[in-house]
Coordinates of N, CA and C in Angstrom, one line a residue:
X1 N 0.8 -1.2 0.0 CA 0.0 0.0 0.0 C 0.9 1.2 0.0
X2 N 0.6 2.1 -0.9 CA 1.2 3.7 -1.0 C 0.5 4.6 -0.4
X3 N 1.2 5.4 0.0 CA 0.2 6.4 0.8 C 1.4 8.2 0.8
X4 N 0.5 9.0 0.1 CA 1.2 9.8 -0.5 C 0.9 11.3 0.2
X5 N 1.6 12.1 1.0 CA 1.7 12.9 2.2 C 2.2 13.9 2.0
X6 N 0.9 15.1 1.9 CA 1.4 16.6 1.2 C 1.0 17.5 2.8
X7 N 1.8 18.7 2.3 CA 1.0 19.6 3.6 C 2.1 20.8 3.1
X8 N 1.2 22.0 3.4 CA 1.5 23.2 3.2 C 1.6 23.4 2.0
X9 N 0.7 23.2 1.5 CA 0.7 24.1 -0.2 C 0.3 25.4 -0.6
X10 N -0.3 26.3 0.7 CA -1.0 27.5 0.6 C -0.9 27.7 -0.9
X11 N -2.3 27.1 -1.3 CA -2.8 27.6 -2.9 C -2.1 27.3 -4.0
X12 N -1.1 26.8 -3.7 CA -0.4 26.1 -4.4 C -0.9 25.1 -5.4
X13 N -1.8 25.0 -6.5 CA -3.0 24.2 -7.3 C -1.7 23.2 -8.0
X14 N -1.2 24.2 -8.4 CA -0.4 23.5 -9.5 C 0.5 22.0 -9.5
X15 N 1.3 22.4 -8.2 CA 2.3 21.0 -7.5 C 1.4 20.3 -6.9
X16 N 0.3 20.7 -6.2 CA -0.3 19.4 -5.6 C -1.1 18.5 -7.1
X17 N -1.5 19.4 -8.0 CA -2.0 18.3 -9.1 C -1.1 17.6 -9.4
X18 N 0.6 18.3 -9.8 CA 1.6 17.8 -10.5 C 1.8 16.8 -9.6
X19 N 1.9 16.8 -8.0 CA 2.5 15.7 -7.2 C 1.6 14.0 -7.4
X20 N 0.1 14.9 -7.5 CA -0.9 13.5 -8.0 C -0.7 13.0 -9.2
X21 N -0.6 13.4 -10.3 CA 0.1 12.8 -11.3 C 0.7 12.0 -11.1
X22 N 1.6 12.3 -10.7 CA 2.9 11.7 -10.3 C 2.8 10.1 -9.6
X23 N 1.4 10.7 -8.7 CA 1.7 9.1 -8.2 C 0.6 8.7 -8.3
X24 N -0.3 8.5 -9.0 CA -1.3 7.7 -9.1 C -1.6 6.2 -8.7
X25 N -0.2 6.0 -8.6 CA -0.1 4.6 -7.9 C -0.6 4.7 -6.7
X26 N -0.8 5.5 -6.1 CA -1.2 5.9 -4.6 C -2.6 5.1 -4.2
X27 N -2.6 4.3 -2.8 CA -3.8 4.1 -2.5 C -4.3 5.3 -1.7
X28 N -3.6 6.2 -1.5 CA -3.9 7.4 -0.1 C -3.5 8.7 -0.8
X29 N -4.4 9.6 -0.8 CA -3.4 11.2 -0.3 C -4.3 11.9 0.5
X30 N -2.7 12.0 1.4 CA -3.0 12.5 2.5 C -2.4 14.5 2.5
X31 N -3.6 15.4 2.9 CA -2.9 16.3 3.0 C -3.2 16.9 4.4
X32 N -2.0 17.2 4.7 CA -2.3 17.6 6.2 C -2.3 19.4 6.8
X33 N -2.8 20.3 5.6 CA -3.7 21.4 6.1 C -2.3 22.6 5.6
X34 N -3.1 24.4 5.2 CA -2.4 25.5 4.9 C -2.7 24.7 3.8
X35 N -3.7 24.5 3.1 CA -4.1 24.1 1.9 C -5.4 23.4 1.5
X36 N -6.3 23.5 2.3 CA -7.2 23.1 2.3 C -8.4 23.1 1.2
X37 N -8.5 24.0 1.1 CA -9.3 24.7 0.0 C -8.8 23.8 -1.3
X38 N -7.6 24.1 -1.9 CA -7.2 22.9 -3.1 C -7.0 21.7 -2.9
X39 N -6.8 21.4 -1.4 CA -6.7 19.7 -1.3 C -8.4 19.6 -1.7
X40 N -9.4 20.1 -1.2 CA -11.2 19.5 -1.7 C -11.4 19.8 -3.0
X41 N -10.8 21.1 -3.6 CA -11.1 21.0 -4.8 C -10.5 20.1 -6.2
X42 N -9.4 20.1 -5.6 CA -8.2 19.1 -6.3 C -8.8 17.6 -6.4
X43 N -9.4 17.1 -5.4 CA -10.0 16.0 -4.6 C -11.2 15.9 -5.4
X44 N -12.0 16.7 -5.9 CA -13.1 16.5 -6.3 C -13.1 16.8 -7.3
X45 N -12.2 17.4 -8.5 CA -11.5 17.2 -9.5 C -10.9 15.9 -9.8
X46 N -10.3 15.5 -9.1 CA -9.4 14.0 -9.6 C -10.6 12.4 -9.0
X47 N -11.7 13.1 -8.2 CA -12.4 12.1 -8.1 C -13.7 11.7 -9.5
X48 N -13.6 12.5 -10.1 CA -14.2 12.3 -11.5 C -13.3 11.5 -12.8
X49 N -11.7 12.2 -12.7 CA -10.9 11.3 -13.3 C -10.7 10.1 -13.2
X50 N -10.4 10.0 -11.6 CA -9.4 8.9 -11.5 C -10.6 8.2 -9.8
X51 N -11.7 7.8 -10.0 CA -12.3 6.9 -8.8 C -12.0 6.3 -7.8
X52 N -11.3 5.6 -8.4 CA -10.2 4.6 -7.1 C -9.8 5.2 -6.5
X53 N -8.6 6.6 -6.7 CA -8.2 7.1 -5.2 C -8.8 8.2 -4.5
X54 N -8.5 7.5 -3.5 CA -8.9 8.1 -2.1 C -7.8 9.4 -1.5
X55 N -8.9 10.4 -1.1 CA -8.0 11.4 -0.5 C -8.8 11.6 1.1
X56 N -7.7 12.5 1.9 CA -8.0 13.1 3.3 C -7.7 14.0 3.6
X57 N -7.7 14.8 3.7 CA -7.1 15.9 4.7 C -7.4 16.5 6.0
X58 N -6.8 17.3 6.7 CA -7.3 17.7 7.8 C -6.9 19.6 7.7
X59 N -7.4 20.8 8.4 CA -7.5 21.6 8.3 C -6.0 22.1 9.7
X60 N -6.0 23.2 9.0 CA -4.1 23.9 9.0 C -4.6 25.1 9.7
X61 N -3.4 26.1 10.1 CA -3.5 27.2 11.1 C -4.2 28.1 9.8
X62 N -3.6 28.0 8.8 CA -4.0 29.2 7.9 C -5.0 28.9 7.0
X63 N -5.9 27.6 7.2 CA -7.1 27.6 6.7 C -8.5 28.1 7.1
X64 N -8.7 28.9 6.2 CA -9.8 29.2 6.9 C -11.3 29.0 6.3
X65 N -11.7 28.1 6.3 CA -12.9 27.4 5.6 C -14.1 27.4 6.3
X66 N -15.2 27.5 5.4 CA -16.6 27.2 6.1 C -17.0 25.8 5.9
X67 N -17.9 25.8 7.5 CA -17.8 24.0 7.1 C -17.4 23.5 8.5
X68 N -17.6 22.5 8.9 CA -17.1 21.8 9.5 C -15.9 20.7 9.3
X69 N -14.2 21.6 9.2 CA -13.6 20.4 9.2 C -12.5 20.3 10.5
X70 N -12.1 18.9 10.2 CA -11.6 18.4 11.5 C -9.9 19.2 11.3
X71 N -9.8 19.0 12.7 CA -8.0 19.6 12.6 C -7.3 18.2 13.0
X72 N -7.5 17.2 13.3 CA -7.1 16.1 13.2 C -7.9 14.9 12.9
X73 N -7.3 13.6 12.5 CA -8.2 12.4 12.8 C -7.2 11.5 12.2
X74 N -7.7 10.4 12.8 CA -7.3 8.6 12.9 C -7.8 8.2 11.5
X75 N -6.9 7.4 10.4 CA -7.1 6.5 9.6 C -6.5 5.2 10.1
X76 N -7.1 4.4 9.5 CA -7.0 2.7 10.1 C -6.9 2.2 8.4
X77 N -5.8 1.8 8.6 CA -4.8 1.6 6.8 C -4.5 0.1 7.1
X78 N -4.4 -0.9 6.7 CA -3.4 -2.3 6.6 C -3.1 -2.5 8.1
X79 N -3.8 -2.6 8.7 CA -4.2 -2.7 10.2 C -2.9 -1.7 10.9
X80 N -2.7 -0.7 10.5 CA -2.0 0.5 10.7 C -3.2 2.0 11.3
X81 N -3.0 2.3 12.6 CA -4.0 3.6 12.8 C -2.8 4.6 12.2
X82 N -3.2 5.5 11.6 CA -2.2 7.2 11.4 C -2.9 8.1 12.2
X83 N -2.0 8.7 12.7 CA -2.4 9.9 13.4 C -2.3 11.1 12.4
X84 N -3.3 12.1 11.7 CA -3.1 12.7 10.8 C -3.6 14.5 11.6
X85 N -2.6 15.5 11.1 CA -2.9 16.9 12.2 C -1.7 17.7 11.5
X86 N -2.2 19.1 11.6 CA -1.3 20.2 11.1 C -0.4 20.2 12.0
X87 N -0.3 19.7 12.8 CA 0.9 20.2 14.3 C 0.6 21.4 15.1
X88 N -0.2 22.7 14.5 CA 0.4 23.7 15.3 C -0.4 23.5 16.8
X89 N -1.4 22.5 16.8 CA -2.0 22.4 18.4 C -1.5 22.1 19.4
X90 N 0.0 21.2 19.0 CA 0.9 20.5 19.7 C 2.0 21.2 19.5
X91 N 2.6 22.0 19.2 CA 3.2 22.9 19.4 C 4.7 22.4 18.7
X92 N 4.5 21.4 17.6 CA 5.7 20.7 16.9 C 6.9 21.4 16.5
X93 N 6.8 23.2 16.1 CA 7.9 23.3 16.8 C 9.0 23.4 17.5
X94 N 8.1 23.2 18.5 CA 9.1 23.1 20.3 C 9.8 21.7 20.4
X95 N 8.8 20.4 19.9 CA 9.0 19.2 20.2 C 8.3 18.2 19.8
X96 N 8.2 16.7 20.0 CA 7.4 16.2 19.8 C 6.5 15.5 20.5
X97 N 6.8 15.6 22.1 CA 6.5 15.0 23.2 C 4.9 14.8 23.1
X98 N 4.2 16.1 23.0 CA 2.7 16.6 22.9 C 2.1 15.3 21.7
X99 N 2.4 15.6 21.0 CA 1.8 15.2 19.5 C 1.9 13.2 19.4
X100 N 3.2 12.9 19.6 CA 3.7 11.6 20.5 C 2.5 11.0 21.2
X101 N 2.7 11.9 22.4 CA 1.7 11.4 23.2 C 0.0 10.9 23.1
X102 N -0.7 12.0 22.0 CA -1.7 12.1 21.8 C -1.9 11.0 20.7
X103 N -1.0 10.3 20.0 CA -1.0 9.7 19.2 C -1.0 7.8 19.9
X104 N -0.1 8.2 20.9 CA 0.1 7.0 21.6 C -1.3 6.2 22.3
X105 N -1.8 7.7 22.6 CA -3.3 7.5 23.7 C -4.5 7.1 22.6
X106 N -4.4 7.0 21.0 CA -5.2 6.4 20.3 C -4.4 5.5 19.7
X107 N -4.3 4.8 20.0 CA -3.1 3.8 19.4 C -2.8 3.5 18.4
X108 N -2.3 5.0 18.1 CA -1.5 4.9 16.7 C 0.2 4.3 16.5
X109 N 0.2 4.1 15.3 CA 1.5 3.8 14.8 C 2.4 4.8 14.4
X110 N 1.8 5.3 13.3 CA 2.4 6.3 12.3 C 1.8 7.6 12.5
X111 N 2.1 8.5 12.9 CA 2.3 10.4 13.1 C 2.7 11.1 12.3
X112 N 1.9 12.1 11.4 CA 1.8 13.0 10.6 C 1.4 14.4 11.1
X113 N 2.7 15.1 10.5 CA 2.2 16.5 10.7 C 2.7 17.3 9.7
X114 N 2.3 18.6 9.8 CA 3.2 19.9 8.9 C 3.1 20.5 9.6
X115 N 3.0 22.1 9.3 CA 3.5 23.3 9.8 C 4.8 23.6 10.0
X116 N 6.0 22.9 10.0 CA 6.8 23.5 10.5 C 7.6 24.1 9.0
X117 N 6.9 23.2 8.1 CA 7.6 23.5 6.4 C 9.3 23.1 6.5
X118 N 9.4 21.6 7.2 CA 10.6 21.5 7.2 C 10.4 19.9 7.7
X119 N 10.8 19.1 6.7 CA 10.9 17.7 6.9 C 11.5 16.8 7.6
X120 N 10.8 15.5 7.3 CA 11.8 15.1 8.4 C 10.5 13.7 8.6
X121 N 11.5 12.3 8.7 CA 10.7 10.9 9.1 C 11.7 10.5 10.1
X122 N 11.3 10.1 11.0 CA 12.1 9.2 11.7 C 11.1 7.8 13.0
X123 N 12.0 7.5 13.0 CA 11.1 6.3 14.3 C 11.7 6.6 15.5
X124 N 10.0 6.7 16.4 CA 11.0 7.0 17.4 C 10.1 6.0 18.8
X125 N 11.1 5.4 19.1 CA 10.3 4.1 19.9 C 9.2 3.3 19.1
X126 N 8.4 3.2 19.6 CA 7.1 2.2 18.6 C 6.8 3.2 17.4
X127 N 6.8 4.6 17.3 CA 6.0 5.6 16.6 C 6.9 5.9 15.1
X128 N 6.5 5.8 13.6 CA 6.9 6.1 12.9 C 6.2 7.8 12.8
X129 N 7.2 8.5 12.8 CA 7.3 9.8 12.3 C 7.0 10.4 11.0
X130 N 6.7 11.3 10.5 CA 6.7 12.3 9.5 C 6.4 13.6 9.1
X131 N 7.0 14.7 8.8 CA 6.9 15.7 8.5 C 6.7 15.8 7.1
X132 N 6.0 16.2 5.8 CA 6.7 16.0 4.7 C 7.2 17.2 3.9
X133 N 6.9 18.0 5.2 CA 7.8 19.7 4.4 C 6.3 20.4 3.6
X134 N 7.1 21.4 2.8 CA 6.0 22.3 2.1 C 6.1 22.1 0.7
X135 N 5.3 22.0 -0.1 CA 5.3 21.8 -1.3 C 5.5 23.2 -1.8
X136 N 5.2 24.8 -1.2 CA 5.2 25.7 -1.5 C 6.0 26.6 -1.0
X137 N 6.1 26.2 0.4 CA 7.2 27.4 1.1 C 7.8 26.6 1.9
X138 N 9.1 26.0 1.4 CA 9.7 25.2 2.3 C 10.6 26.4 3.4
X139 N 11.3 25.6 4.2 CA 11.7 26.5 5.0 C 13.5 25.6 5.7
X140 N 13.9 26.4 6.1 CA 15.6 25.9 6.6 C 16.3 25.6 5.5
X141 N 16.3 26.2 4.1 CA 16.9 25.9 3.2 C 16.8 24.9 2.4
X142 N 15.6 24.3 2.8 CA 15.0 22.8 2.0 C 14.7 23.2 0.6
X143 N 14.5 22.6 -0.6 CA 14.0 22.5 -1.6 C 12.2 22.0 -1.5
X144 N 11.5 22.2 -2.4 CA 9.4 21.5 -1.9 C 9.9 20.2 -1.4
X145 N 8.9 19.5 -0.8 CA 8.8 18.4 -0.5 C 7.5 17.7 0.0
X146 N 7.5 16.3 -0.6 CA 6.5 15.7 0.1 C 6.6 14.5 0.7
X147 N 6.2 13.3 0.9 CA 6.4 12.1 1.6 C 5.7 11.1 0.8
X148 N 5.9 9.6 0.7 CA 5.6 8.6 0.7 C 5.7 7.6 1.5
X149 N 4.8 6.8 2.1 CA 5.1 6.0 2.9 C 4.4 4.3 2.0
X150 N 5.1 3.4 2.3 CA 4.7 2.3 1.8 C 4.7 1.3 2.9
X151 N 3.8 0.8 3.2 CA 3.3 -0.5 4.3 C 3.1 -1.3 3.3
X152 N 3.7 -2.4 3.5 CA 3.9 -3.8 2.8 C 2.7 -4.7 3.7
X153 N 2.7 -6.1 2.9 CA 1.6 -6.6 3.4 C 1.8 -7.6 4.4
X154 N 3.1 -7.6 5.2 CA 3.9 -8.2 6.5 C 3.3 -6.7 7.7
X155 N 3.1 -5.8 6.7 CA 2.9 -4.5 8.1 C 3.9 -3.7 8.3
X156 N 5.2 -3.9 7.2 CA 6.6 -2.9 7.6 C 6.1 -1.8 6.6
X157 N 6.7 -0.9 7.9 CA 6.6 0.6 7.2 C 8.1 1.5 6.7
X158 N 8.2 2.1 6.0 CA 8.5 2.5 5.1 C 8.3 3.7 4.6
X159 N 8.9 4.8 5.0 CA 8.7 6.2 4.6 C 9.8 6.9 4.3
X160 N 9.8 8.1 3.0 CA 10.4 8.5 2.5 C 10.0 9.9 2.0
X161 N 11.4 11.0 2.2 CA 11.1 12.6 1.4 C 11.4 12.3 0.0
X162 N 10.4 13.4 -0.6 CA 10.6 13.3 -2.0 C 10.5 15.0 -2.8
X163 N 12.1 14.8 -3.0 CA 11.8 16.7 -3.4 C 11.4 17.0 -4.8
X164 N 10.5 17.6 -4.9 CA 9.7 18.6 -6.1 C 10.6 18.8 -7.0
X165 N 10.4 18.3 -7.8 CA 10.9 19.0 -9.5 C 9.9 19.0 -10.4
X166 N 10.1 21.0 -11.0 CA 9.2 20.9 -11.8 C 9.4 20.0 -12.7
X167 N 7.9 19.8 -13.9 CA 8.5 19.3 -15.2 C 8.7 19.8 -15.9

């Protein structure tokens, strides 16, 4: 299973289509918020194309939408929970202790954030990590970026940055 992890595209239309293209192999895209507005419309655009995939997102500090949407939530993937959230409620930042924990107490696996527009996967104890940077305004001198994660069907996970080049 592929599962394809954008965040921070503020309006950014263009790379987040270009990034879908790109993977269409994807069973998931996941966008995790500061782009909300094009991840639904994007979403409902490419749900006429292309049926099969599935998208999610969750709403960002600088979204500001009518509507009811969530600033976090649990997907349950390949008997994998994700913890999916813009970070800034947890103060990611500072650390990861907050976001960790909140993740642990719904018994997730895998932890997703953005906001900080600066990437970054790692494991840390039982918890796979991910940041997947900005597709639009990266930050610390990074180039765009986004994430892929692949769960096999043993349940090993598998995550990776992947930097933006136009075509």
């Amino acid at each position: 299973m592929k599962i394809t992890v954008i965040s921070d595209t503020h309006r950014n239309y263009a790379r987040l289509k270009d990034v879908i293209e790109r993977n269409l192999d994807s069973d998931l895209f996941i966008h995790l918020g500061d782009g909300m507005l094009e991840a639904i419309d994007v979403k409902n655009e490419y749900a006429k194309k292309y049926p099969n995939l599935q998208f999610a997102h969750v709403k960002g500090n600088s979204d500001f939408c009518e509507g009811e949407f969530k600033s976090e939530r649990v997907i349950e993937i390949a008997e994998h929970k994700i913890f999916c959230t813009h970070g800034h409620n947890y103060d990611v930042h500072w650390g990861l202790d907050m976001i960790m924990a909140h993740a642990r107490a719904q018994d997730c696996k895998i932890v997703l954030f953005g906001h900080t527009h600066i990437y970054r996967t790692e494991r840390i104890g039982s918890l796979y990590v991910m940041n997947p940077g900005s597709l639009d305004r990266p930050r610390g001198g990074n180039k765009p970026t986004y994430g892929t994660i692949n769960i096999a069907d043993g349940g090993a996970v598998s995550m990776n940055i992947v930097a933006y080049r136009a075509m």
